[in-house]
Short mmCIF file of N, CA, C and O in Angstrom, two decimals:
data_model
loop_
_atom_site.label_atom_id
_atom_site.label_comp_id
_atom_site.label_asym_id
_atom_site.label_seq_id
_atom_site.Cartn_x
_atom_site.Cartn_y
_atom_site.Cartn_z
N MET A 1 0.72 -1.13 0.06
CA MET A 1 0.06 -0.08 -0.04
C MET A 1 0.78 1.22 -0.04
O MET A 1 2.11 1.40 0.76
N ARG A 2 0.67 2.19 -0.72
CA ARG A 2 1.25 3.48 -0.88
C ARG A 2 1.23 4.10 0.56
O ARG A 2 0.05 4.01 1.19
N PRO A 3 2.19 4.77 0.76
CA PRO A 3 2.33 5.59 2.12
C PRO A 3 1.06 6.73 2.21
O PRO A 3 0.56 6.82 3.30
N SER A 4 0.86 7.15 1.08
CA SER A 4 -0.20 8.36 1.09
C SER A 4 -1.65 7.71 1.45
O SER A 4 -2.33 8.27 2.06
N THR A 5 -1.60 6.37 0.87
CA THR A 5 -3.00 5.79 0.99
C THR A 5 -3.03 5.30 2.34
O THR A 5 -4.08 5.53 3.09
N LEU A 6 -1.96 4.83 3.10
CA LEU A 6 -2.00 4.43 4.60
C LEU A 6 -2.19 5.75 5.48
O LEU A 6 -3.04 5.68 6.31
N ARG A 7 -1.66 6.93 5.10
CA ARG A 7 -1.86 8.21 5.87
C ARG A 7 -3.26 8.49 5.90
O ARG A 7 -4.08 9.00 6.91
N ALA A 8 -3.95 8.47 4.57
CA ALA A 8 -5.24 8.72 4.39
C ALA A 8 -6.21 7.97 5.23
O ALA A 8 -7.06 8.24 6.10
N LEU A 9 -5.94 6.73 5.26
CA LEU A 9 -6.83 5.81 6.09
C LEU A 9 -6.55 5.99 7.52
O LEU A 9 -7.71 5.97 8.28
N ASN A 10 -5.49 6.16 8.20
CA ASN A 10 -5.30 6.41 9.30
C ASN A 10 -5.80 7.69 9.65
O ASN A 10 -6.53 7.76 10.83
N ARG A 11 -6.08 8.72 9.01
CA ARG A 11 -6.60 9.97 9.22
C ARG A 11 -8.05 9.81 9.28
O ARG A 11 -8.81 10.17 10.31
N ALA A 12 -8.71 8.96 8.45
CA ALA A 12 -9.97 8.62 8.42
C ALA A 12 -10.36 7.91 9.58
O ALA A 12 -11.51 8.29 10.23
N ALA A 13 -9.66 7.04 10.02
CA ALA A 13 -9.90 6.24 11.23
C ALA A 13 -9.86 7.31 12.50
O ALA A 13 -10.83 7.27 13.24
N GLU A 14 -8.84 8.08 12.59
CA GLU A 14 -9.03 9.18 13.64
C GLU A 14 -10.10 9.91 13.56
O GLU A 14 -10.64 10.40 14.74
N LEU A 15 -10.50 10.50 12.49
CA LEU A 15 -11.76 11.37 12.47
C LEU A 15 -13.04 10.58 12.74
O LEU A 15 -13.91 11.14 13.48
N THR A 16 -13.10 9.59 12.29
CA THR A 16 -14.28 8.61 12.75
C THR A 16 -14.53 8.47 14.19
O THR A 16 -15.35 8.56 14.77
N ARG A 17 -13.31 8.13 14.78
CA ARG A 17 -13.26 8.11 16.31
C ARG A 17 -13.68 9.37 16.95
O ARG A 17 -14.13 9.42 18.01
N GLN A 18 -13.46 10.44 16.26
CA GLN A 18 -14.12 11.78 16.73
C GLN A 18 -15.37 12.18 16.50
O GLN A 18 -15.65 13.33 16.50
N ASN A 19 -16.08 11.17 15.86
CA ASN A 19 -17.33 11.40 15.25
C ASN A 19 -17.56 12.44 14.23
O ASN A 19 -18.56 13.14 13.99
N ARG A 20 -16.55 12.34 13.31
CA ARG A 20 -16.43 13.33 12.12
C ARG A 20 -16.40 12.40 11.01
O ARG A 20 -15.51 12.38 10.19
N PHE A 21 -17.54 11.75 10.84
CA PHE A 21 -17.51 10.74 9.75
C PHE A 21 -17.56 11.11 8.39
O PHE A 21 -16.93 10.87 7.56
N ALA A 22 -18.31 12.32 8.14
CA ALA A 22 -18.22 13.12 6.88
C ALA A 22 -16.92 13.41 6.38
O ALA A 22 -16.58 13.21 5.21
N GLU A 23 -16.06 13.87 7.30
CA GLU A 23 -14.81 14.27 6.97
C GLU A 23 -13.98 13.20 6.60
O GLU A 23 -13.02 13.18 5.71
N ALA A 24 -14.08 12.13 7.53
CA ALA A 24 -13.43 10.88 7.11
C ALA A 24 -13.63 10.24 5.81
O ALA A 24 -12.72 9.83 5.13
N LEU A 25 -14.94 10.27 5.32
CA LEU A 25 -15.37 9.93 4.14
C LEU A 25 -14.71 10.66 3.16
O LEU A 25 -14.18 9.97 2.10
N LEU A 26 -14.66 12.01 3.18
CA LEU A 26 -13.93 12.79 2.26
C LEU A 26 -12.50 12.50 2.15
O LEU A 26 -11.95 12.74 0.91
N ILE A 27 -11.80 12.12 3.08
CA ILE A 27 -10.45 11.71 2.89
C ILE A 27 -10.33 10.40 2.26
O ILE A 27 -9.41 10.06 1.60
N ALA A 28 -10.95 9.42 2.86
CA ALA A 28 -10.76 7.93 2.46
C ALA A 28 -11.45 7.46 1.10
O ALA A 28 -10.69 6.86 0.43
N GLU A 29 -12.65 8.14 0.76
CA GLU A 29 -13.23 7.72 -0.40
C GLU A 29 -12.20 7.78 -1.59
O GLU A 29 -12.21 6.91 -2.65
N PRO A 30 -11.62 9.01 -1.94
CA PRO A 30 -10.84 9.20 -3.17
C PRO A 30 -9.66 8.14 -3.20
O PRO A 30 -9.38 7.50 -4.27
N VAL A 31 -9.07 7.79 -2.17
CA VAL A 31 -7.89 6.86 -2.17
C VAL A 31 -8.58 5.54 -2.44
O VAL A 31 -7.87 4.45 -2.99
N ILE A 32 -9.63 5.13 -1.82
CA ILE A 32 -10.20 3.86 -2.11
C ILE A 32 -10.63 3.67 -3.58
O ILE A 32 -10.40 2.65 -4.29
N LEU A 33 -11.35 4.63 -4.20
CA LEU A 33 -11.78 4.63 -5.45
C LEU A 33 -10.67 4.51 -6.47
O LEU A 33 -10.99 4.12 -7.58
N THR A 34 -9.62 5.29 -6.33
CA THR A 34 -8.56 5.27 -7.08
C THR A 34 -7.47 4.05 -7.08
O THR A 34 -6.63 3.92 -7.83
N ALA A 35 -7.80 3.20 -6.03
CA ALA A 35 -6.67 1.99 -5.84
C ALA A 35 -7.11 1.06 -6.95
O ALA A 35 -8.13 0.81 -7.45
N ASP A 36 -5.87 0.62 -7.42
CA ASP A 36 -5.82 -0.63 -8.24
C ASP A 36 -6.39 -1.78 -7.68
O ASP A 36 -6.46 -1.77 -6.30
N LYS A 37 -6.28 -2.93 -8.37
CA LYS A 37 -6.94 -4.09 -7.82
C LYS A 37 -6.08 -4.48 -6.67
O LYS A 37 -6.50 -4.80 -5.40
N HIS A 38 -4.63 -4.51 -6.79
CA HIS A 38 -3.88 -5.10 -5.46
C HIS A 38 -3.93 -4.19 -4.54
O HIS A 38 -4.14 -4.59 -3.33
N GLU A 39 -3.81 -2.87 -4.71
CA GLU A 39 -3.88 -1.91 -3.50
C GLU A 39 -5.46 -2.11 -2.84
O GLU A 39 -5.41 -1.90 -1.69
N GLY A 40 -6.21 -2.31 -3.53
CA GLY A 40 -7.81 -2.35 -3.11
C GLY A 40 -7.80 -3.54 -2.27
O GLY A 40 -8.55 -3.49 -1.18
N GLU A 41 -7.15 -4.70 -2.44
CA GLU A 41 -7.16 -5.81 -1.65
C GLU A 41 -6.36 -5.73 -0.38
O GLU A 41 -6.83 -5.97 0.64
N GLU A 42 -5.33 -4.73 -0.35
CA GLU A 42 -4.51 -4.32 0.96
C GLU A 42 -5.36 -3.46 1.66
O GLU A 42 -5.32 -3.54 2.82
N ILE A 43 -5.97 -2.48 0.91
CA ILE A 43 -7.05 -1.62 1.77
C ILE A 43 -8.05 -2.33 2.46
O ILE A 43 -8.34 -2.28 3.63
N ARG A 44 -8.69 -3.30 1.80
CA ARG A 44 -9.77 -4.22 2.46
C ARG A 44 -9.20 -4.91 3.71
O ARG A 44 -9.65 -5.01 4.72
N ARG A 45 -8.05 -5.46 3.52
CA ARG A 45 -7.49 -6.30 4.82
C ARG A 45 -7.13 -5.35 5.81
O ARG A 45 -7.46 -5.56 6.89
N TRP A 46 -6.63 -4.17 5.39
CA TRP A 46 -6.32 -3.09 6.49
C TRP A 46 -7.61 -2.59 7.20
O TRP A 46 -7.58 -2.66 8.35
N LEU A 47 -8.67 -2.38 6.47
CA LEU A 47 -9.79 -2.05 7.17
C LEU A 47 -10.38 -3.21 7.93
O LEU A 47 -10.89 -3.00 9.09
N LEU A 48 -10.52 -4.58 7.43
CA LEU A 48 -10.94 -5.55 8.36
C LEU A 48 -10.07 -5.83 9.57
O LEU A 48 -10.55 -6.11 10.51
N ASP A 49 -8.92 -5.63 9.39
CA ASP A 49 -7.91 -5.74 10.60
C ASP A 49 -8.21 -4.60 11.67
O ASP A 49 -7.88 -4.56 12.74
N ARG A 50 -8.70 -3.39 11.30
CA ARG A 50 -8.86 -2.28 12.05
C ARG A 50 -10.28 -1.91 12.28
O ARG A 50 -10.72 -0.77 12.51
N VAL A 51 -11.40 -2.84 12.37
CA VAL A 51 -12.56 -2.42 12.51
C VAL A 51 -12.92 -1.60 13.80
O VAL A 51 -13.56 -0.69 13.88
N ALA A 52 -12.23 -2.00 14.67
CA ALA A 52 -12.45 -1.43 16.18
C ALA A 52 -12.01 0.12 15.96
O ALA A 52 -12.53 0.87 16.62
N ASP A 53 -10.88 0.37 15.12
CA ASP A 53 -10.44 1.82 14.95
C ASP A 53 -11.48 2.73 14.69
O ASP A 53 -11.59 3.96 14.94
N PHE A 54 -12.41 2.19 13.78
CA PHE A 54 -13.51 2.79 13.34
C PHE A 54 -14.92 2.96 13.91
O PHE A 54 -15.40 3.88 14.01
N THR A 55 -15.09 1.70 14.72
CA THR A 55 -16.40 1.61 15.38
C THR A 55 -16.15 1.79 16.92
O THR A 55 -17.14 1.95 17.48
N GLY A 56 -14.90 1.68 17.43
CA GLY A 56 -14.81 1.69 18.73
C GLY A 56 -15.33 0.42 19.50
O GLY A 56 -15.32 0.25 20.78
N GLU A 57 -15.70 -0.66 18.54
CA GLU A 57 -15.96 -2.04 19.10
C GLU A 57 -14.92 -2.99 18.92
O GLU A 57 -14.12 -2.78 17.91
N ASN A 58 -14.92 -4.02 19.65
CA ASN A 58 -14.14 -5.17 19.31
C ASN A 58 -14.87 -6.35 18.58
O ASN A 58 -15.85 -6.92 19.04
N HIS A 59 -14.69 -6.45 17.33
CA HIS A 59 -15.23 -7.59 16.65
C HIS A 59 -14.22 -8.75 16.48
O HIS A 59 -13.28 -8.65 15.66
N GLU A 60 -14.27 -9.82 17.34
CA GLU A 60 -13.45 -10.80 17.39
C GLU A 60 -13.41 -11.74 15.99
O GLU A 60 -12.23 -12.14 15.45
N ASN A 61 -14.36 -11.63 15.08
CA ASN A 61 -14.59 -12.24 14.10
C ASN A 61 -14.41 -11.41 12.79
O ASN A 61 -15.07 -11.64 11.81
N SER A 62 -13.68 -10.14 12.97
CA SER A 62 -13.65 -9.11 11.84
C SER A 62 -13.18 -9.75 10.53
O SER A 62 -13.63 -9.24 9.44
N LYS A 63 -12.27 -10.82 10.62
CA LYS A 63 -11.87 -11.40 9.36
C LYS A 63 -12.83 -12.06 8.53
O LYS A 63 -12.66 -12.34 7.37
N GLU A 64 -14.06 -12.32 9.30
CA GLU A 64 -14.98 -13.02 8.38
C GLU A 64 -15.93 -11.99 7.71
O GLU A 64 -16.92 -12.26 7.17
N LEU A 65 -15.91 -10.64 8.04
CA LEU A 65 -16.86 -9.72 7.38
C LEU A 65 -16.61 -9.80 5.88
O LEU A 65 -15.42 -10.10 5.46
N PRO A 66 -17.74 -9.48 5.22
CA PRO A 66 -17.64 -9.59 3.51
C PRO A 66 -16.71 -8.69 3.06
O PRO A 66 -16.38 -7.68 3.44
#
């Protein structure tokens, strides 16, 4: 994953924890939409591994999410 993509996703997670979802989406959406197939899979894995960063909840089976 490109460093710029990782920075955007980390910032989106931070904003989400601050209940600033609209801003988080504005940051994350462009990098997700412009990712190629390989980076898209990396983003998907990164998101699944960090569900709690976005929701504040602990999902033990997050790897099973679609």
